[in-house]
Tab-separated table of C-alpha atoms in Angstrom:
chain	number	residue	atom	x	y	z
X	1	MET	CA	34.124	-25.442	-22.121
X	2	VAL	CA	33.445	-23.647	-18.844
X	3	ASP	CA	32.211	-25.668	-15.881
X	4	VAL	CA	28.902	-23.835	-14.993
X	5	GLY	CA	28.853	-25.377	-11.430
X	6	GLN	CA	32.444	-24.208	-10.748
X	7	ALA	CA	31.623	-20.891	-12.268
X	8	ALA	CA	28.572	-20.538	-10.067
X	9	GLU	CA	30.702	-21.112	-7.004
X	10	ARG	CA	33.057	-18.408	-8.046
X	11	GLY	CA	30.122	-16.170	-9.001
X	12	ARG	CA	28.717	-16.348	-5.522
X	13	GLU	CA	31.821	-14.715	-4.188
X	14	VAL	CA	31.862	-11.738	-6.507
X	15	SER	CA	28.110	-10.948	-6.569
X	16	SER	CA	26.346	-7.769	-5.645
X	17	ARG	CA	24.999	-9.753	-2.693
X	18	VAL	CA	28.641	-9.745	-1.280
X	19	SER	CA	30.104	-6.523	-2.237
X	20	GLU	CA	29.633	-3.107	-3.696
X	21	GLU	CA	32.466	-4.120	-6.208
X	22	GLY	CA	30.252	-7.046	-7.415
X	23	ALA	CA	27.515	-4.603	-8.314
X	24	GLY	CA	29.815	-2.800	-10.408
X	25	TRP	CA	30.292	0.423	-8.361
X	26	ASP	CA	33.397	2.165	-9.065
X	27	CYS	CA	34.017	0.585	-12.447
X	28	VAL	CA	37.511	1.137	-13.245
X	29	GLU	CA	37.799	-0.659	-16.511
X	30	ILE	CA	34.890	-1.125	-18.958
X	31	GLY	CA	34.346	-4.712	-20.307
X	32	ALA	CA	35.501	-6.008	-23.938
X	33	PHE	CA	31.696	-6.006	-24.793
X	34	LYS	CA	32.436	-2.362	-26.297
X	35	GLU	CA	34.442	-4.019	-29.059
X	36	LEU	CA	31.416	-5.958	-30.221
X	37	ARG	CA	29.042	-3.021	-30.625
X	38	PRO	CA	28.463	-1.511	-34.059
X	39	ASN	CA	29.466	2.054	-34.760
X	40	ALA	CA	25.787	3.139	-34.712
X	41	GLU	CA	23.736	5.727	-32.989
X	42	SER	CA	22.973	4.585	-29.366
X	43	PHE	CA	19.102	3.723	-28.838
X	44	THR	CA	17.297	6.164	-26.592
X	45	TRP	CA	13.768	6.283	-25.177
X	46	LEU	CA	14.419	10.138	-24.797
X	47	SER	CA	13.612	10.679	-28.591
X	48	PRO	CA	10.080	11.726	-29.395
X	49	ARG	CA	10.545	9.786	-32.566
X	50	THR	CA	10.938	6.620	-30.497
X	51	VAL	CA	7.893	7.295	-28.524
X	52	TRP	CA	5.844	8.048	-31.472
X	53	LYS	CA	6.932	4.825	-33.207
X	54	SER	CA	5.697	3.063	-30.108
X	55	ARG	CA	2.113	4.547	-30.190
X	56	ASN	CA	0.369	1.224	-30.942
X	57	GLU	CA	0.532	0.640	-26.940
X	58	ILE	CA	-1.555	3.590	-26.346
X	59	LEU	CA	-3.790	2.958	-29.216
X	60	ALA	CA	-4.572	-0.742	-28.356
X	61	GLY	CA	-5.543	0.552	-24.751
X	62	LEU	CA	-7.809	3.166	-26.104
X	63	PHE	CA	-9.472	1.404	-28.852
X	64	GLY	CA	-8.916	-2.330	-28.330
X	65	ASP	CA	-5.919	-4.720	-28.844
X	66	PRO	CA	-6.092	-6.378	-32.267
X	67	SER	CA	-3.477	-8.776	-31.442
X	68	GLY	CA	-5.636	-11.887	-31.178
X	69	GLN	CA	-6.984	-11.394	-34.681
X	70	VAL	CA	-3.818	-10.717	-36.300
X	71	ARG	CA	-2.357	-13.627	-34.369
X	72	ALA	CA	-5.103	-15.899	-35.756
X	73	ARG	CA	-4.183	-14.960	-39.174
X	74	TRP	CA	-0.462	-15.650	-38.644
X	75	VAL	CA	-1.471	-19.079	-37.215
X	76	ALA	CA	-3.688	-19.859	-40.046
X	77	SER	CA	-1.135	-18.910	-42.547
X	78	GLN	CA	1.375	-21.211	-40.898
X	79	ARG	CA	-0.852	-24.126	-40.827
X	80	GLU	CA	-1.567	-23.759	-44.565
X	81	ARG	CA	2.232	-23.787	-45.009
X	82	GLY	CA	2.217	-27.226	-43.380
X	83	VAL	CA	3.773	-26.634	-39.967
X	84	ASP	CA	3.320	-29.272	-37.168
X	85	PRO	CA	-0.463	-28.676	-36.102
X	86	SER	CA	0.616	-28.933	-32.492
X	87	PHE	CA	3.298	-26.273	-32.894
X	88	ARG	CA	6.057	-28.342	-31.639
X	89	ILE	CA	9.694	-27.556	-31.857
X	90	PRO	CA	11.772	-30.760	-32.255
X	91	VAL	CA	14.964	-30.534	-30.081
X	92	ASP	CA	17.660	-33.083	-30.153
X	93	VAL	CA	18.801	-33.275	-26.378
X	94	GLY	CA	19.372	-36.158	-23.942
X	95	PRO	CA	17.953	-36.483	-20.427
X	96	GLU	CA	20.442	-33.847	-19.182
X	97	PHE	CA	20.901	-30.630	-20.941
X	98	SER	CA	21.005	-26.737	-20.204
X	99	PHE	CA	19.688	-23.766	-22.018
X	100	LEU	CA	19.809	-19.875	-21.561
X	101	VAL	CA	16.975	-17.527	-21.196
X	102	LEU	CA	17.362	-13.868	-22.110
X	103	GLY	CA	14.424	-11.200	-21.822
X	104	ASP	CA	13.766	-7.845	-23.456
X	105	THR	CA	17.163	-7.816	-25.366
X	106	GLY	CA	16.802	-5.595	-28.454
X	107	GLU	CA	17.840	-1.964	-27.895
X	108	GLY	CA	21.123	-2.596	-29.786
X	109	ASP	CA	23.032	-0.370	-27.530
X	110	ALA	CA	25.772	-0.908	-24.815
X	111	SER	CA	23.225	-2.345	-22.112
X	112	GLN	CA	22.542	-5.278	-24.701
X	113	TYR	CA	25.928	-5.975	-25.847
X	114	ALA	CA	27.286	-5.943	-22.068
X	115	VAL	CA	25.403	-9.305	-21.529
X	116	VAL	CA	27.055	-11.094	-24.518
X	117	PRO	CA	30.571	-11.977	-23.046
X	118	GLY	CA	29.078	-13.826	-19.950
X	119	MET	CA	26.251	-15.312	-22.030
X	120	LEU	CA	28.756	-16.676	-24.390
X	121	LYS	CA	31.122	-17.957	-21.573
X	122	LEU	CA	28.430	-19.697	-19.667
X	123	GLY	CA	26.328	-20.791	-22.471
X	124	ALA	CA	29.077	-22.587	-24.327
X	125	GLY	CA	27.660	-25.944	-23.619
X	126	THR	CA	23.908	-25.107	-23.888
X	127	ALA	CA	21.607	-26.743	-26.178
X	128	PHE	CA	19.682	-23.647	-27.173
X	129	ALA	CA	18.538	-20.139	-25.856
X	130	VAL	CA	15.107	-18.605	-25.588
X	131	ILE	CA	14.451	-14.821	-25.751
X	132	ALA	CA	11.403	-14.053	-23.524
X	133	SER	CA	9.680	-10.837	-24.791
X	134	ASP	CA	10.773	-7.872	-26.989
X	135	VAL	CA	13.350	-9.063	-29.263
X	136	ILE	CA	13.641	-5.723	-31.050
X	137	TYR	CA	12.962	-2.158	-29.804
X	138	PRO	CA	10.946	0.073	-30.372
X	139	THR	CA	8.652	-1.615	-32.899
X	140	GLY	CA	9.930	-5.162	-33.896
X	141	SER	CA	10.812	-4.107	-37.390
X	142	GLY	CA	12.493	-6.839	-39.435
X	143	ASN	CA	14.943	-4.276	-40.756
X	144	GLU	CA	16.498	-3.815	-37.247
X	145	TYR	CA	17.389	-7.379	-36.337
X	146	ASP	CA	20.960	-7.078	-37.879
X	147	ASP	CA	22.471	-4.921	-35.100
X	148	LYS	CA	19.784	-5.986	-32.523
X	149	PHE	CA	19.778	-9.821	-32.864
X	150	PHE	CA	22.082	-11.346	-35.465
X	151	ARG	CA	25.236	-9.275	-34.678
X	152	PRO	CA	25.097	-9.546	-30.753
X	153	TYR	CA	24.531	-13.248	-30.947
X	154	LYS	CA	26.665	-14.278	-33.816
X	155	ASP	CA	29.016	-16.289	-31.768
X	156	TYR	CA	26.294	-18.221	-29.881
X	157	PRO	CA	26.888	-21.634	-31.365
X	158	ALA	CA	23.241	-22.955	-30.741
X	159	PRO	CA	19.778	-22.113	-31.979
X	160	ILE	CA	17.761	-19.313	-30.497
X	161	TYR	CA	13.954	-19.351	-30.163
X	162	ALA	CA	11.811	-16.711	-28.821
X	163	VAL	CA	8.365	-15.614	-27.614
X	164	PRO	CA	7.233	-12.074	-28.809
X	165	GLY	CA	6.577	-9.059	-26.564
X	166	ASN	CA	4.573	-5.919	-26.912
X	167	HIS	CA	7.193	-4.102	-28.849
X	168	ASP	CA	7.506	-7.046	-31.344
X	169	TRP	CA	3.717	-6.587	-31.976
X	170	TYR	CA	4.006	-2.936	-32.894
X	171	ASP	CA	5.221	-4.208	-36.271
X	172	GLY	CA	2.162	-6.384	-36.505
X	173	LEU	CA	4.617	-9.330	-35.627
X	174	GLY	CA	6.018	-9.065	-39.118
X	175	GLY	CA	9.590	-8.830	-38.406
X	176	PHE	CA	9.352	-11.573	-35.678
X	177	MET	CA	7.513	-14.032	-37.969
X	178	ARG	CA	9.972	-13.458	-40.878
X	179	VAL	CA	13.095	-14.215	-38.600
X	180	PHE	CA	11.934	-16.819	-36.365
X	181	CYS	CA	9.387	-18.595	-38.410
X	182	ASP	CA	10.616	-18.081	-41.969
X	183	ALA	CA	6.865	-16.725	-42.671
X	184	PRO	CA	6.079	-14.631	-45.679
X	185	ALA	CA	4.159	-11.293	-44.891
X	186	LEU	CA	0.366	-11.494	-44.410
X	187	LYS	CA	-1.727	-9.872	-47.146
X	188	ALA	CA	-2.949	-6.496	-46.054
X	189	GLU	CA	-6.469	-6.188	-45.193
X	190	ARG	CA	-8.333	-3.311	-46.891
X	191	GLU	CA	-11.181	-1.657	-44.832
X	192	GLY	CA	-12.971	1.566	-45.241
X	193	PHE	CA	-13.055	4.049	-42.527
X	194	ARG	CA	-15.859	3.450	-39.871
X	195	LEU	CA	-16.889	5.521	-37.017
X	196	THR	CA	-15.967	2.663	-34.280
X	197	PRO	CA	-13.246	2.116	-31.933
X	198	SER	CA	-11.298	-0.194	-34.496
X	199	GLY	CA	-11.882	2.341	-37.171
X	200	LEU	CA	-10.432	5.277	-35.004
X	201	ARG	CA	-7.635	2.975	-34.016
X	202	GLY	CA	-6.811	2.247	-37.755
X	203	LEU	CA	-6.375	6.005	-38.591
X	204	LEU	CA	-3.276	6.250	-36.227
X	205	TRP	CA	-2.007	2.780	-36.179
X	206	ARG	CA	1.463	2.167	-37.111
X	207	ARG	CA	1.657	-0.203	-39.991
X	208	PRO	CA	4.318	-2.901	-40.579
X	209	GLU	CA	7.417	-1.967	-42.314
X	210	LYS	CA	8.253	-3.553	-45.691
X	211	ILE	CA	11.239	-5.851	-44.951
X	212	ASP	CA	14.448	-5.196	-46.856
X	213	GLU	CA	14.906	-8.900	-47.996
X	214	ALA	CA	18.400	-8.448	-49.259
X	215	GLY	CA	19.537	-6.748	-46.047
X	216	LEU	CA	17.941	-9.416	-43.916
X	217	ALA	CA	19.790	-12.001	-46.018
X	218	ARG	CA	23.119	-10.315	-45.190
X	219	ALA	CA	22.088	-10.032	-41.492
X	220	ARG	CA	21.342	-13.902	-41.370
X	221	GLU	CA	24.940	-14.638	-42.653
X	222	ARG	CA	25.978	-13.582	-39.188
X	223	ARG	CA	24.178	-16.785	-37.762
X	224	ALA	CA	24.623	-19.027	-40.680
X	225	ARG	CA	26.277	-22.038	-39.192
X	226	PRO	CA	24.327	-25.341	-39.249
X	227	GLY	CA	24.199	-25.698	-35.470
X	228	GLN	CA	22.717	-22.220	-35.207
X	229	GLN	CA	19.729	-22.739	-37.303
X	230	ALA	CA	16.265	-22.639	-35.819
X	231	VAL	CA	12.648	-22.354	-37.228
X	232	GLN	CA	9.817	-22.275	-35.034
X	233	PRO	CA	6.240	-22.905	-36.072
X	234	GLY	CA	4.532	-19.760	-34.669
X	235	PRO	CA	4.733	-17.154	-32.053
X	236	TYR	CA	3.693	-19.883	-29.481
X	237	TRP	CA	5.209	-23.356	-29.277
X	238	VAL	CA	6.131	-26.185	-27.222
X	239	MET	CA	9.520	-28.058	-27.008
X	240	GLU	CA	9.539	-31.686	-25.909
X	241	THR	CA	12.430	-33.134	-24.146
X	242	PRO	CA	12.637	-36.453	-22.465
X	243	GLY	CA	11.664	-35.202	-18.960
X	244	LEU	CA	10.470	-31.820	-19.488
X	245	LEU	CA	8.354	-29.652	-21.658
X	246	ILE	CA	9.218	-25.886	-22.391
X	247	VAL	CA	5.918	-24.131	-23.255
X	248	GLY	CA	6.271	-20.614	-24.964
X	249	VAL	CA	3.259	-18.427	-25.120
X	250	ASP	CA	2.400	-15.236	-26.875
X	251	THR	CA	0.912	-12.450	-24.751
X	252	GLY	CA	0.372	-9.921	-27.548
X	253	ILE	CA	0.252	-6.249	-26.603
X	254	HIS	CA	-2.127	-6.269	-23.558
X	255	SER	CA	-1.673	-9.628	-22.138
X	256	THR	CA	-4.556	-11.661	-23.646
X	257	LEU	CA	-4.610	-15.020	-25.330
X	258	ASP	CA	-7.098	-15.673	-28.181
X	259	ARG	CA	-9.295	-18.695	-27.962
X	260	GLU	CA	-7.172	-20.854	-30.394
X	261	GLN	CA	-4.096	-20.154	-28.274
X	262	ALA	CA	-5.888	-20.817	-25.172
X	263	ARG	CA	-7.334	-24.069	-26.505
X	264	TRP	CA	-3.801	-25.058	-27.649
X	265	LEU	CA	-2.382	-24.243	-24.203
X	266	ARG	CA	-4.784	-26.356	-22.395
X	267	GLU	CA	-4.350	-29.322	-24.761
X	268	VAL	CA	-0.430	-29.187	-24.378
X	269	SER	CA	-0.646	-28.740	-20.703
X	270	ARG	CA	-2.427	-32.034	-20.357
X	271	ASP	CA	0.846	-33.845	-21.043
X	272	PRO	CA	1.944	-35.244	-17.475
X	273	ARG	CA	5.545	-34.328	-17.816
X	274	PRO	CA	7.007	-31.394	-15.626
X	275	LYS	CA	6.706	-27.949	-17.541
X	276	VAL	CA	8.281	-24.641	-17.566
X	277	LEU	CA	6.150	-21.724	-19.011
X	278	ILE	CA	7.905	-19.082	-20.953
X	279	THR	CA	5.779	-16.042	-21.470
X	280	GLY	CA	6.066	-12.359	-22.796
X	281	LYS	CA	4.473	-10.982	-19.429
X	282	PRO	CA	5.334	-12.275	-15.991
X	283	ILE	CA	2.560	-13.363	-13.711
X	284	TYR	CA	4.037	-11.885	-10.591
X	285	THR	CA	5.973	-8.668	-10.583
X	286	ARG	CA	6.933	-6.077	-7.904
X	287	ASN	CA	4.337	-7.041	-5.220
X	288	GLU	CA	1.593	-7.457	-7.892
X	289	TYR	CA	-0.185	-10.368	-9.531
X	290	LYS	CA	-0.973	-10.001	-13.013
X	291	PRO	CA	-2.195	-13.188	-14.717
X	292	SER	CA	-2.634	-12.957	-18.404
X	293	LYS	CA	-6.169	-13.469	-19.534
X	294	LEU	CA	-7.675	-16.247	-21.686
X	295	GLU	CA	-10.268	-15.081	-24.299
X	296	GLY	CA	-13.393	-17.016	-23.240
X	297	GLY	CA	-12.481	-16.878	-19.387
X	298	GLY	CA	-9.991	-17.842	-16.866
X	299	THR	CA	-6.194	-16.969	-16.890
X	300	ILE	CA	-2.715	-18.372	-17.787
X	301	ASP	CA	-2.220	-18.777	-14.188
X	302	ASP	CA	-5.308	-21.139	-13.795
X	303	ILE	CA	-3.558	-23.428	-15.991
X	304	VAL	CA	-0.128	-23.126	-14.429
X	305	THR	CA	-1.476	-23.732	-10.880
X	306	ASP	CA	-3.527	-26.741	-11.782
X	307	PRO	CA	-1.753	-29.707	-10.249
X	308	ALA	CA	-2.822	-32.067	-13.146
X	309	HIS	CA	-0.634	-29.759	-15.414
X	310	ASN	CA	2.510	-30.205	-13.363
X	311	TYR	CA	4.193	-26.934	-13.967
X	312	VAL	CA	7.232	-25.919	-11.888
X	313	ALA	CA	8.168	-22.650	-12.999
X	314	ALA	CA	6.814	-19.642	-15.009
X	315	ILE	CA	9.479	-17.314	-16.571
X	316	GLY	CA	8.278	-13.881	-18.045
X	317	GLY	CA	9.787	-11.093	-19.722
X	318	ASP	CA	8.593	-7.323	-20.159
X	319	VAL	CA	9.792	-6.060	-16.793
X	320	HIS	CA	13.405	-5.167	-17.087
X	321	ASN	CA	15.145	-6.738	-14.141
X	322	TYR	CA	15.195	-10.058	-12.307
X	323	GLN	CA	12.780	-11.223	-9.638
X	324	ARG	CA	11.726	-14.686	-8.254
X	325	PHE	CA	8.612	-15.303	-6.236
X	326	PRO	CA	8.437	-18.926	-4.756
X	327	VAL	CA	4.614	-19.293	-4.580
X	328	ARG	CA	2.965	-22.296	-2.744
X	329	ALA	CA	0.296	-24.001	-4.769
X	330	GLY	CA	-1.298	-26.618	-2.658
X	331	ASP	CA	1.213	-29.061	-1.489
X	332	ARG	CA	3.976	-27.728	-3.986
X	333	THR	CA	6.017	-24.762	-4.725
X	334	ILE	CA	5.972	-23.046	-8.143
X	335	GLN	CA	8.759	-20.627	-9.045
X	336	TYR	CA	7.684	-17.494	-10.866
X	337	VAL	CA	10.441	-15.548	-12.439
X	338	VAL	CA	10.957	-12.188	-14.090
X	339	ALA	CA	13.724	-12.425	-16.385
X	340	GLY	CA	13.484	-9.138	-18.590
X	341	GLY	CA	17.035	-7.866	-17.601
X	342	SER	CA	19.009	-8.697	-20.935
X	343	GLY	CA	19.334	-5.547	-22.808
X	344	ALA	CA	16.930	-2.905	-22.348
X	345	PHE	CA	16.779	-0.035	-19.598
X	346	MET	CA	16.501	-1.165	-16.148
X	347	HIS	CA	13.176	-0.900	-14.480
X	348	ALA	CA	13.718	0.047	-10.673
X	349	THR	CA	13.559	-2.378	-7.925
X	350	HIS	CA	13.655	-0.024	-5.185
X	351	THR	CA	10.030	0.947	-5.859
X	352	THR	CA	8.776	-2.485	-4.753
X	353	PRO	CA	7.307	-2.508	-1.371
X	354	ARG	CA	7.645	-5.287	1.226
X	355	VAL	CA	6.523	-8.250	-0.627
X	356	THR	CA	3.495	-10.322	0.377
X	357	VAL	CA	1.818	-11.135	-2.850
X	358	GLY	CA	0.682	-14.695	-3.408
X	359	GLY	CA	1.742	-15.534	0.171
X	360	VAL	CA	5.383	-14.971	-0.556
X	361	ASP	CA	7.431	-14.012	2.414
X	362	GLU	CA	9.630	-10.981	1.850
X	363	ASP	CA	12.668	-12.934	3.076
X	364	ASP	CA	12.043	-15.606	0.245
X	365	TYR	CA	11.811	-12.900	-2.531
X	366	ARG	CA	14.799	-12.418	-4.757
X	367	CYS	CA	15.523	-9.431	-6.918
X	368	TYR	CA	18.467	-8.019	-9.033
X	369	PRO	CA	19.512	-5.288	-8.862
X	370	LEU	CA	19.199	-5.243	-5.053
X	371	ARG	CA	16.728	-2.559	-4.094
X	372	GLY	CA	19.628	-0.387	-2.430
X	373	ASP	CA	21.645	-0.453	-5.666
X	374	SER	CA	18.675	0.391	-7.679
X	375	LEU	CA	17.947	3.481	-5.290
X	376	SER	CA	21.621	4.443	-5.498
X	377	PHE	CA	21.785	4.218	-9.299
X	378	TYR	CA	18.682	6.287	-9.942
X	379	SER	CA	19.926	8.936	-7.442
X	380	LYS	CA	23.067	9.269	-9.105
X	381	LEU	CA	21.472	9.387	-12.606
X	382	TYR	CA	19.257	12.233	-11.572
X	383	SER	CA	21.434	14.171	-9.378
X	384	ASP	CA	23.760	14.348	-12.526
X	385	ARG	CA	21.029	15.087	-15.121
X	386	LEU	CA	19.266	17.631	-12.824
X	387	ARG	CA	22.458	18.950	-11.242
X	388	MET	CA	21.095	18.465	-7.807
X	389	ARG	CA	23.926	17.023	-5.713
X	390	TRP	CA	21.799	16.571	-2.654
X	391	LEU	CA	19.741	13.865	-4.453
X	392	TYR	CA	22.548	11.455	-4.654
X	393	LEU	CA	22.554	8.632	-2.151
X	394	THR	CA	25.548	6.224	-1.834
X	395	PRO	CA	25.096	2.449	-2.002
X	396	ALA	CA	25.323	2.226	1.597
X	397	GLN	CA	23.018	5.084	2.411
X	398	SER	CA	20.440	3.517	-0.072
X	399	ALA	CA	20.772	0.077	1.513
X	400	THR	CA	20.064	1.269	4.795
X	401	LEU	CA	17.058	3.459	3.702
X	402	MET	CA	15.650	0.252	1.882
X	403	SER	CA	16.230	-1.899	4.810
X	404	ARG	CA	14.294	0.445	7.098
X	405	TRP	CA	11.411	0.894	4.721
X	406	ILE	CA	11.112	-2.640	3.937
X	407	GLY	CA	11.848	-3.945	7.416
X	408	ASN	CA	14.381	-6.416	6.523
X	409	THR	CA	18.163	-7.083	7.077
X	410	PRO	CA	20.336	-5.509	4.239
X	411	VAL	CA	21.420	-8.249	1.802
X	412	ARG	CA	25.227	-7.441	1.920
X	413	ASP	CA	26.872	-6.089	5.090
X	414	VAL	CA	26.923	-2.228	5.192
X	415	PRO	CA	28.327	-0.066	7.842
X	416	PRO	CA	25.797	1.725	10.001
X	417	VAL	CA	24.498	4.946	8.393
X	418	PRO	CA	22.435	7.490	10.068
X	419	ILE	CA	19.423	8.340	8.254
X	420	THR	CA	19.004	12.226	7.723
X	421	ARG	CA	16.161	14.241	6.625
X	422	ARG	CA	17.918	15.071	3.254
X	423	MET	CA	18.240	11.171	2.589
X	424	ARG	CA	14.599	10.652	3.331
X	425	TRP	CA	13.534	13.225	0.926
X	426	ALA	CA	15.968	12.021	-1.778
X	427	ALA	CA	14.398	8.598	-1.568
X	428	ARG	CA	10.897	9.901	-1.423
X	429	ILE	CA	11.406	11.786	-4.638
X	430	LEU	CA	12.717	8.806	-6.346
X	431	GLY	CA	9.986	6.234	-5.089
X	432	GLY	CA	12.006	4.607	-2.428
X	433	TRP	CA	10.508	5.986	0.663
X	434	PRO	CA	6.702	6.577	1.568
X	435	MET	CA	5.496	10.103	0.784
X	436	PRO	CA	3.652	11.777	3.772
X	437	PHE	CA	0.573	12.253	1.546
X	438	ARG	CA	0.331	8.564	0.161
X	439	LEU	CA	1.144	9.919	-3.420
X	440	PRO	CA	1.994	6.865	-5.777
X	441	VAL	CA	5.403	8.033	-6.560
X	442	GLY	CA	6.799	4.511	-6.629
X	443	ARG	CA	4.269	3.213	-9.126
X	444	PHE	CA	4.592	6.253	-11.390
X	445	PHE	CA	8.507	6.072	-11.111
X	446	HIS	CA	8.303	2.301	-12.219
X	447	ARG	CA	5.801	2.873	-15.131
X	448	TYR	CA	7.121	6.055	-16.617
X	449	LEU	CA	10.460	7.565	-15.172
X	450	SER	CA	12.311	4.260	-15.613
X	451	GLU	CA	11.645	4.170	-19.248
X	452	LEU	CA	12.838	7.832	-19.467
X	453	SER	CA	16.033	6.913	-17.518
X	454	ASP	CA	17.812	5.042	-20.172
X	455	TRP	CA	21.718	5.325	-19.996
X	456	ASP	CA	24.705	3.898	-21.823
X	457	THR	CA	27.499	3.630	-19.293
X	458	PRO	CA	28.207	0.968	-16.701
X	459	PRO	CA	27.181	-0.391	-14.295
X	460	PHE	CA	24.157	-1.745	-16.257
X	461	PHE	CA	22.624	-4.485	-13.702
X	462	LYS	CA	21.762	-6.610	-16.663
X	463	SER	CA	21.244	-10.467	-16.282
X	464	PHE	CA	20.265	-13.713	-17.880
X	465	LEU	CA	19.348	-17.154	-16.897
X	466	HIS	CA	21.201	-20.435	-17.171
X	467	VAL	CA	18.735	-23.358	-16.726
X	468	SER	CA	20.293	-26.981	-16.116
X	469	VAL	CA	17.849	-29.983	-16.582
X	470	THR	CA	18.426	-33.471	-15.230
X	471	PRO	CA	15.813	-36.285	-14.918
X	472	GLN	CA	15.624	-35.329	-11.090
X	473	THR	CA	16.105	-31.493	-11.169
X	474	LEU	CA	15.680	-28.254	-12.658
X	475	LYS	CA	18.243	-25.630	-11.592
X	476	ILE	CA	17.651	-22.023	-12.472
X	477	ARG	CA	20.709	-19.545	-11.964
X	478	CYS	CA	20.592	-15.800	-12.530
X	479	PHE	CA	23.919	-14.417	-13.648
X	480	ALA	CA	24.692	-10.746	-13.721
X	481	ALA	CA	26.294	-8.319	-16.332
X	482	THR	CA	27.460	-4.856	-15.110
X	483	GLY	CA	29.560	-4.063	-18.147
X	484	CYS	CA	32.463	-3.837	-16.122
X	485	LEU	CA	35.568	-6.125	-16.867
X	486	PRO	CA	35.771	-7.952	-13.644
X	487	GLN	CA	32.182	-9.093	-13.994
X	488	GLU	CA	32.820	-10.240	-17.660
X	489	ILE	CA	35.716	-12.352	-16.418
X	490	GLU	CA	33.661	-13.890	-13.539
X	491	PRO	CA	30.043	-13.290	-14.150
X	492	PRO	CA	28.352	-12.811	-10.755
X	493	LEU	CA	25.730	-15.325	-9.634
X	494	GLU	CA	22.885	-13.276	-8.195
X	495	ASP	CA	20.282	-16.077	-7.360
X	496	GLU	CA	19.945	-19.936	-7.684
X	497	VAL	CA	17.157	-22.297	-7.209
X	498	VAL	CA	16.853	-26.031	-7.557
X	499	ILE	CA	13.421	-27.669	-8.437
X	500	SER	CA	12.521	-31.173	-7.923
X	501	LEU	CA	11.064	-32.945	-11.129
X	502	VAL	CA	10.412	-36.226	-9.363
C-alpha cells in the first residue's frame, strides 16, 4: 500500500508549482491510462447532437426548473421502499480513515481515464470515494454508465457514492437513481398541454431514456466484488463516522434545494460533530459567491456558516478545475473547495481576476491549473485551431502576464519576460488581460468557450482529492493528473490544507 504522506512529499517536488515539467508541458511519453480506455468514439462538446441532448439546462432557465418536484417524487418512492428515513449511509470506519473526492467525471474520454492511475495508486487504502456532480455526460443516461463509470473505476476496491450534478438531472435522475440507489423508474406522469411555462417546457423537454437492464447488469459485473458494493438511500445523504459527518446535497439543475431537502439538511446539521459538505455546486468559484438557495428562504451557506452546525469545509463540483477559498466565519475559517477537475473539459482559471470574494486574500487563494498554465494552454489550443501563430503564449510569457494583471508573484520561478503588445492582445482575446473597453471577455470565455474547447491529448490538468481524517484533524490534498507518464508515476501534489477538528 502506498504511504500517502510520503507520496505527498514527493508530489510537492514534481508539481506545477515547482516546474513546467510538473505541469505536463513537453509531454514526451503519454501515461498508461490509454490502455484502460475502451475503443469508443471520443466524447466531444463540439457536436450539435451533444448540445441538443443537453437542452434541458436552457429550458429549465426559461420555463422553470422542475428538479424540486421530481426529487420529491424520488424521495417519496425511496421512503415507500423502506430506506432509512434520515437518509444515512452506514460506513464501517474507525476514528482514522481516508477517502477520495472526484468531481465531474463522466465524459468517458482520455481526460477522464487520465485520472485513474493516480487515483488507484493513492486511493488504495481509502475507505470509499465520492463523486461530486455530473457522473455522466451529457445527460446522465443509465445506458452510458459502462464506459463512463464502471469501466474506469473497476479496479478501485472500495465503494463509490455520489451527489448528482445538473447533467445527471437531464435524464430526470433516472440513471443516477438506478445505479446508485438501486431504484426502479418513476411512473410517467401524463399531462395534457397547457399554455403555461411548464406546459411549454414539456413540449421540448428531453425525456428519460429507458434503461437497458441487461446491459446495465453486464456493466455492474466490472465492480462486482463485495468490497465495492454501495447503495445510497437517495440523491442526498449523510455518512456518520465516529468524529465526522459527511453531508451530501443535491442541487438539481439550477442550484435550489426543495423544502423537504432543506428541512432534512437543517436537521442533519444540528448534530454537534464536525462536518464536511459535498455539493453539486460550489459556493465560491472564480471571484464569485454563489450560495445555493433553499426553497422557503435562505441558502446552503447560511447553514454552513452557522457556528452551531460546525462545518469545517464545503466541497463542490460543477466547475472543472480545482480552487480553494479559506473564508473567515467569525472566529474560525471554513475551507471552500472547488473539486470538479476529475474528467471533463477544463474550465479556465486564467479568467479569474484578483481574488477578494468572501474577504479572501489573493495570496491565500489556491487554484489548479495555475493561471499562467491555463492561459498558455488555451493560447496553444486556439493558435492551432485558428492557425494564428501570434496567439500562442509560452508558459513563461503567460505566467508573467498573469502576475502583472493579478498583481502577485508568479507561483513558480520564471525568467524575466518583457511584455509586448502582441502578448497583451493575445491575452485579451483569451480573457487573461483586461480589454480597453471593459468587455466581459473573461466571463464569456469561462461560460462558453471553455466548454467548446474540449481536447483529448495531454496535458489535461485534471485533479482529485485525497481526504484524511483523524480525531484531531482533517487533511485535504489535491493531486494532479496530466496524462503524462511521469505524473502517473509520481502524482503531483498541487495543494494541501490541514483543518483542526478539535
